[in-house]
Amino acid sequence: MNSRQPIPVVVLAGFLGSGKTTVLNHLLAGRGGTRIGVVVNDFGSIEIDAMSVAGQVGDSMVSLGGGCLCCAVDGSELDAYLEKLSAPVHRIDVIVIEASGLAEPQEMIRMLMASENPAIRYGGLVQVVDAAEFDATRAVHPETDRHLAVADLVVLNKTDRVDPGERARIETELAALCAPGTPVVGADHGRIDPELLFDRRPWTETRGQLSFEDLLAEADGHDHCTHAHAAYESTEFASDQALSPRRFIDFLDRRPAGLYRIKGFVWFGVPGHEEKYEVHAVGRFLRFAPQPWGRGEARLTQLVLIGSGTDGEGLVRELEACREQAPQNASPESMWGVLRYVAVPRPAADPGAEAEAETGPGAEAGPEPGFGAGAL
């Protein structure tokens, strides 16, 4: 990941006992060369979760004890921790906040969106659900429904503890409780593929501070990165022809429920918006980031789509239908759907371009929108 780009901050939420720490530990164990900063927000003064991940991330973990992170008055404490983790000296690629089981995800999202730290950006809400205790949890914590409604990706954990019929019933209820199109990933013992949330980088340097992978490899003698990957398919799409922004947003709106992640670069070629647009989607969370082309870099679109039970050939056909033969004739207004999900003003091509970006449709892009549907 480009260290000059804002670091994504992913919120990992779920009620007590749902398996958040297990999911986090699995992400840490299978992160490859990706440097993960962790904020553990335990409820209470004894930080059990912090102790369970201590030693895996060294100085890149900070912990908040004595209460819910979301209960902070102004978020300044969280800002201080995020400022520490986002310091260039740590070279962090992604930050994961493990929320207290009693936290309000909406408040945590609000605090992240209100942060004035240019080195970070909100990266989505992952809600962990205990399949074995789903009904009991909703009975005790009716706010579960509200939390699910704002999730970008739901991890249905402990699926090994329910039979297929019960799992199907829970998945049907989750589909009704979540925003349309929110993916639900089944897991047992918190095992999900880290690639669903972030890119794993190959190790290119001697490991030191973040060296827990070495201990795991010595203990088990195999690569943890391959545990969950077999459950997902990866589809690649490339085009040297520009894509229609309107048709591409429509494709994102209609994406199948099993499509968990989309990443890559898109070329729209619309007048005034000729730069390349990095696209990052986790579940229904979506962000575009305009970037300048490199000297001599070919204008093209390159995408990777990761999902389960998806029709790869069908996805490619739909993306091919997004191609635009004459992007130079498209109106600037055709980019409004894309600009909704641009978190920062795009690079100014002329003196008025930055002002246009700041006051245009993307100016109010926040955590609510998903795949163009006003949805982490």
XYZ file of C-alpha atoms in Angstrom:
376
model
C 0.000 0.000 0.000
C 1.170 3.531 -0.691
C 2.305 5.049 2.598
C 1.610 8.515 1.208
C -2.086 7.720 0.988
C -4.303 8.065 4.086
C -4.308 4.926 6.223
C -7.697 3.156 6.270
C -9.174 2.679 9.742
C -11.471 -0.341 9.986
C -13.891 -0.674 12.903
C -14.383 -4.260 14.117
C -17.565 -4.374 16.195
C -19.902 -6.942 17.725
C -21.438 -7.776 21.076
C -19.639 -9.496 23.927
C -18.655 -13.041 23.046
C -19.285 -12.716 19.317
C -15.647 -13.483 18.521
C -14.167 -10.090 17.623
C -10.820 -10.806 19.264
C -10.631 -14.185 17.529
C -11.274 -12.503 14.181
C -8.634 -9.872 14.956
C -6.077 -12.492 15.943
C -6.718 -14.381 12.719
C -6.241 -11.191 10.695
C -2.970 -10.555 12.503
C -1.781 -14.110 11.965
C -2.511 -14.027 8.246
C -1.512 -10.499 7.369
C 1.616 -11.427 5.406
C 3.835 -8.371 5.168
C 1.042 -5.901 5.901
C 1.715 -3.728 8.947
C -1.424 -3.492 11.075
C -1.911 -0.958 13.840
C -4.407 -2.056 16.488
C -6.547 -0.072 18.899
C -8.196 -2.330 21.492
C -11.142 -0.717 23.262
C -11.929 -2.955 26.254
C -14.900 -2.293 28.497
C -13.671 -2.272 32.064
C -10.312 -1.769 33.727
C -8.889 -5.266 33.057
C -7.904 -5.333 29.419
C -8.269 -9.015 28.610
C -8.527 -8.449 24.853
C -5.453 -6.252 24.893
C -3.472 -8.957 26.639
C -4.610 -11.585 24.124
C -3.166 -9.635 21.198
C -0.179 -8.158 23.019
C 3.077 -9.358 21.551
C 1.603 -9.737 18.084
C 1.895 -6.100 17.115
C 4.492 -4.713 19.529
C 4.606 -0.928 19.699
C 1.913 -0.656 17.037
C -0.856 -1.443 19.523
C -2.463 1.053 21.847
C -5.230 0.218 24.280
C -8.098 2.163 25.777
C -9.258 0.832 29.148
C -11.807 1.961 31.703
C -14.795 2.390 29.407
C -16.201 2.517 25.888
C -14.231 4.387 23.287
C -17.494 5.706 21.852
C -18.281 7.352 25.189
C -15.406 9.834 24.833
C -16.760 13.367 24.915
C -15.021 14.767 21.871
C -12.954 11.966 20.422
C -9.683 13.707 21.226
C -8.344 10.606 23.000
C -8.951 8.461 19.936
C -7.352 11.112 17.749
C -4.232 10.967 19.908
C -3.908 7.208 19.483
C -4.561 7.377 15.756
C -1.985 10.138 15.413
C 0.553 7.886 17.121
C -0.192 4.915 14.893
C -0.274 6.954 11.700
C 3.164 8.473 12.332
C 5.416 7.746 9.322
C 7.974 6.013 11.546
C 5.585 3.060 12.034
C 4.864 2.653 8.292
C 1.417 1.267 9.156
C -0.723 0.059 6.224
C -4.081 -0.357 7.971
C -5.474 0.335 11.451
C -8.079 -1.913 13.073
C -10.123 -0.681 16.032
C -11.569 -3.569 18.019
C -14.570 -1.915 19.622
C -15.912 -2.780 23.033
C -18.805 -5.226 22.960
C -20.959 -2.415 24.335
C -19.815 0.255 21.898
C -22.105 2.178 19.556
C -20.653 1.757 16.047
C -22.422 4.861 14.761
C -20.602 7.028 17.296
C -17.245 5.499 16.454
C -17.872 6.157 12.767
C -18.841 9.735 13.553
C -15.632 10.263 15.516
C -13.511 8.884 12.701
C -15.261 10.979 10.088
C -14.811 14.078 12.258
C -11.083 13.480 12.689
C -8.892 16.209 11.243
C -5.912 13.879 10.885
C -5.086 13.860 7.134
C -3.034 10.674 7.547
C -6.096 8.481 8.133
C -9.432 7.761 6.509
C -12.440 5.759 7.599
C -12.251 2.257 6.121
C -15.562 0.596 6.941
C -17.494 -1.178 9.695
C -17.230 -4.953 10.113
C -19.901 -6.342 12.438
C -19.266 -9.772 13.998
C -22.361 -11.866 14.820
C -22.482 -15.011 16.960
C -24.537 -17.544 14.993
C -25.072 -19.758 18.042
C -26.408 -16.879 20.156
C -28.076 -14.778 17.476
C -31.630 -14.831 18.866
C -30.482 -14.511 22.479
C -28.278 -11.542 21.635
C -31.102 -9.714 19.869
C -33.389 -10.338 22.837
C -30.915 -8.904 25.344
C -29.522 -6.217 23.019
C -32.306 -4.951 20.707
C -29.854 -2.344 19.437
C -28.311 -5.199 17.433
C -30.699 -4.377 14.612
C -29.479 -0.770 14.515
C -25.852 -1.854 14.438
C -26.454 -4.295 11.595
C -28.177 -1.572 9.592
C -24.952 0.459 9.366
C -22.540 -2.461 8.840
C -20.591 -2.692 5.602
C -19.608 -6.330 6.061
C -21.126 -8.874 8.454
C -19.080 -11.814 9.726
C -21.435 -14.598 10.817
C -19.101 -16.313 13.251
C -19.380 -19.742 14.931
C -21.243 -21.258 11.978
C -19.802 -24.618 13.031
C -22.129 -24.510 16.046
C -25.403 -24.357 14.085
C -26.920 -26.755 11.561
C -27.398 -25.721 7.900
C -31.093 -24.985 8.350
C -30.490 -22.691 11.313
C -27.697 -20.927 9.476
C -29.955 -20.337 6.466
C -32.649 -18.870 8.739
C -30.158 -16.488 10.380
C -28.775 -15.401 7.012
C -32.323 -14.650 5.839
C -32.931 -12.506 8.920
C -29.614 -10.724 8.476
C -30.536 -9.904 4.876
C -33.685 -8.214 6.189
C -31.903 -6.351 8.987
C -28.913 -5.114 6.984
C -28.956 -2.540 4.226
C -29.651 -4.039 0.787
C -26.595 -5.782 -0.644
C -24.620 -5.998 2.596
C -22.436 -9.115 2.287
C -22.544 -11.753 5.014
C -19.388 -13.871 5.347
C -19.702 -17.149 7.218
C -16.836 -18.117 9.535
C -15.903 -20.580 12.228
C -13.371 -19.708 14.910
C -13.129 -16.218 13.412
C -11.368 -17.390 10.252
C -11.894 -14.927 7.424
C -9.497 -14.107 4.634
C -7.580 -10.889 5.436
C -7.756 -10.069 1.711
C -11.440 -9.252 2.264
C -10.378 -6.227 4.302
C -6.900 -5.244 3.138
C -4.075 -6.161 0.780
C -1.421 -8.486 2.121
C 2.024 -7.388 1.082
C 4.908 -9.790 0.462
C 7.706 -9.660 3.001
C 10.517 -7.597 1.523
C 12.445 -6.830 4.665
C 13.754 -8.452 7.817
C 10.894 -8.734 10.268
C 11.327 -7.215 13.663
C 8.610 -5.219 15.367
C 5.763 -7.027 13.606
C 7.189 -10.529 13.730
C 4.382 -12.708 15.058
C 4.211 -14.499 11.692
C 7.617 -16.029 12.390
C 6.397 -17.525 15.649
C 3.315 -18.980 13.983
C 5.312 -20.479 11.144
C 7.728 -22.121 13.566
C 4.916 -23.475 15.744
C 2.684 -24.878 13.008
C 5.013 -25.328 10.069
C 2.719 -23.923 7.400
C 1.380 -20.714 5.941
C -1.606 -19.265 7.778
C -2.354 -16.938 4.891
C -3.911 -19.793 2.912
C -6.441 -20.965 5.515
C -9.548 -19.126 4.353
C -8.608 -18.099 0.848
C -9.896 -21.275 -0.782
C -13.472 -20.235 0.035
C -13.311 -17.187 -2.243
C -12.900 -16.549 -5.945
C -10.951 -13.717 -7.510
C -11.985 -12.141 -10.810
C -9.800 -9.703 -12.730
C -10.905 -7.114 -15.252
C -8.805 -4.795 -17.408
C -9.793 -2.351 -20.121
C -7.841 0.179 -22.153
C -11.166 1.805 -22.959
C -12.627 4.287 -20.453
C -15.621 3.302 -18.343
C -18.864 5.218 -18.115
C -19.087 6.584 -14.548
C -22.859 6.229 -14.522
C -22.853 2.636 -15.743
C -20.027 1.728 -13.367
C -21.885 3.149 -10.350
C -24.967 1.249 -11.514
C -22.851 -1.925 -11.614
C -21.745 -1.274 -8.019
C -25.353 -0.710 -6.967
C -26.377 -4.073 -8.419
C -23.365 -6.106 -7.359
C -24.241 -9.608 -6.055
C -24.344 -10.267 -2.316
C -21.369 -12.629 -2.521
C -19.039 -9.952 -3.898
C -17.117 -8.901 -0.791
C -14.323 -6.706 -2.100
C -13.401 -4.604 -5.125
C -10.046 -2.883 -5.549
C -8.037 -1.300 -8.329
C -8.059 1.751 -10.584
C -10.685 3.105 -12.952
C -10.228 5.403 -15.929
C -13.286 7.496 -16.754
C -11.721 10.062 -19.084
C -14.513 12.580 -18.536
C -13.418 16.172 -19.303
C -12.093 17.735 -16.113
C -11.724 14.301 -14.501
C -9.033 12.654 -16.605
C -7.007 11.350 -13.624
C -7.184 7.720 -12.537
C -9.554 6.857 -9.705
C -8.462 4.307 -7.135
C -11.491 2.315 -5.991
C -11.683 0.492 -2.665
C -14.793 -1.378 -1.541
C -15.278 -3.629 1.464
C -18.811 -4.975 1.607
C -20.967 -2.008 0.763
C -18.363 0.537 1.898
C -17.025 2.440 -1.102
C -14.377 5.083 -1.650
C -12.782 6.613 -4.736
C -9.463 8.452 -4.575
C -8.318 10.434 -7.631
C -4.607 10.174 -8.388
C -2.392 11.579 -11.137
C -1.135 9.268 -13.862
C 2.542 8.456 -13.831
C 4.747 9.733 -16.612
C 4.099 7.536 -19.625
C 1.544 5.402 -17.738
C -1.056 3.804 -19.979
C -4.657 4.950 -19.465
C -6.597 1.878 -18.463
C -8.879 0.308 -15.863
C -7.623 -2.558 -13.703
C -9.904 -4.187 -11.134
C -9.814 -7.213 -8.846
C -13.110 -8.539 -7.486
C -13.128 -11.002 -4.569
C -16.220 -12.944 -3.600
C -17.840 -16.269 -2.890
C -20.285 -18.023 -5.193
C -19.994 -15.254 -7.760
C -20.175 -15.649 -11.531
C -16.776 -14.362 -12.638
C -17.607 -14.433 -16.340
C -20.878 -12.634 -15.663
C -19.099 -9.919 -13.687
C -16.652 -9.385 -16.530
C -19.534 -9.112 -19.018
C -21.215 -6.488 -16.845
C -17.999 -4.498 -16.585
C -17.446 -4.738 -20.322
C -20.894 -3.193 -20.740
C -19.629 -0.190 -18.742
C -17.123 0.741 -21.451
C -17.538 4.180 -22.983
C -16.460 4.747 -26.577
C -16.378 8.545 -26.428
C -15.641 9.666 -22.844
C -14.479 13.037 -24.128
C -18.080 13.798 -25.038
C -19.474 12.986 -21.600
C -20.694 15.824 -19.418
C -18.939 16.596 -16.103
C -22.272 15.937 -14.377
C -21.912 12.251 -15.256
C -19.200 12.058 -12.544
C -21.473 13.123 -9.702
C -22.216 9.543 -8.652
C -18.477 8.867 -8.346
C -17.679 12.152 -6.597
C -20.098 11.255 -3.796
C -17.495 8.768 -2.633
C -14.377 10.901 -2.974
C -13.273 11.534 0.609
C -10.833 14.344 -0.206
C -10.747 16.976 -2.961
C -9.269 15.589 -6.137
C -6.012 17.042 -7.529
C -6.677 20.370 -9.162
C -6.231 20.340 -12.937
C -6.929 24.078 -13.016
C -7.393 26.854 -10.408
C -11.139 26.225 -10.154
C -11.017 22.454 -10.043
C -10.336 22.069 -6.311
C -13.106 24.462 -5.405
C -15.439 22.484 -7.654
C -14.509 19.258 -5.887
C -15.005 20.756 -2.441
C -18.480 22.072 -3.242
C -19.625 19.299 -5.563
C -21.573 16.125 -4.853
C -18.612 14.450 -3.182
C -18.230 17.118 -0.506
C -20.674 15.459 1.865
C -19.514 11.879 1.306
C -19.625 10.178 4.706
C -20.098 6.765 6.252
C -23.747 6.449 5.313
C -23.418 5.863 1.545
C -22.646 2.399 0.285
C -22.564 1.237 -3.318
C -24.316 4.318 -4.659
C -27.421 3.442 -2.674
C -27.128 5.776 0.275
C -26.067 2.947 2.473
C -19.654 1.720 6.240
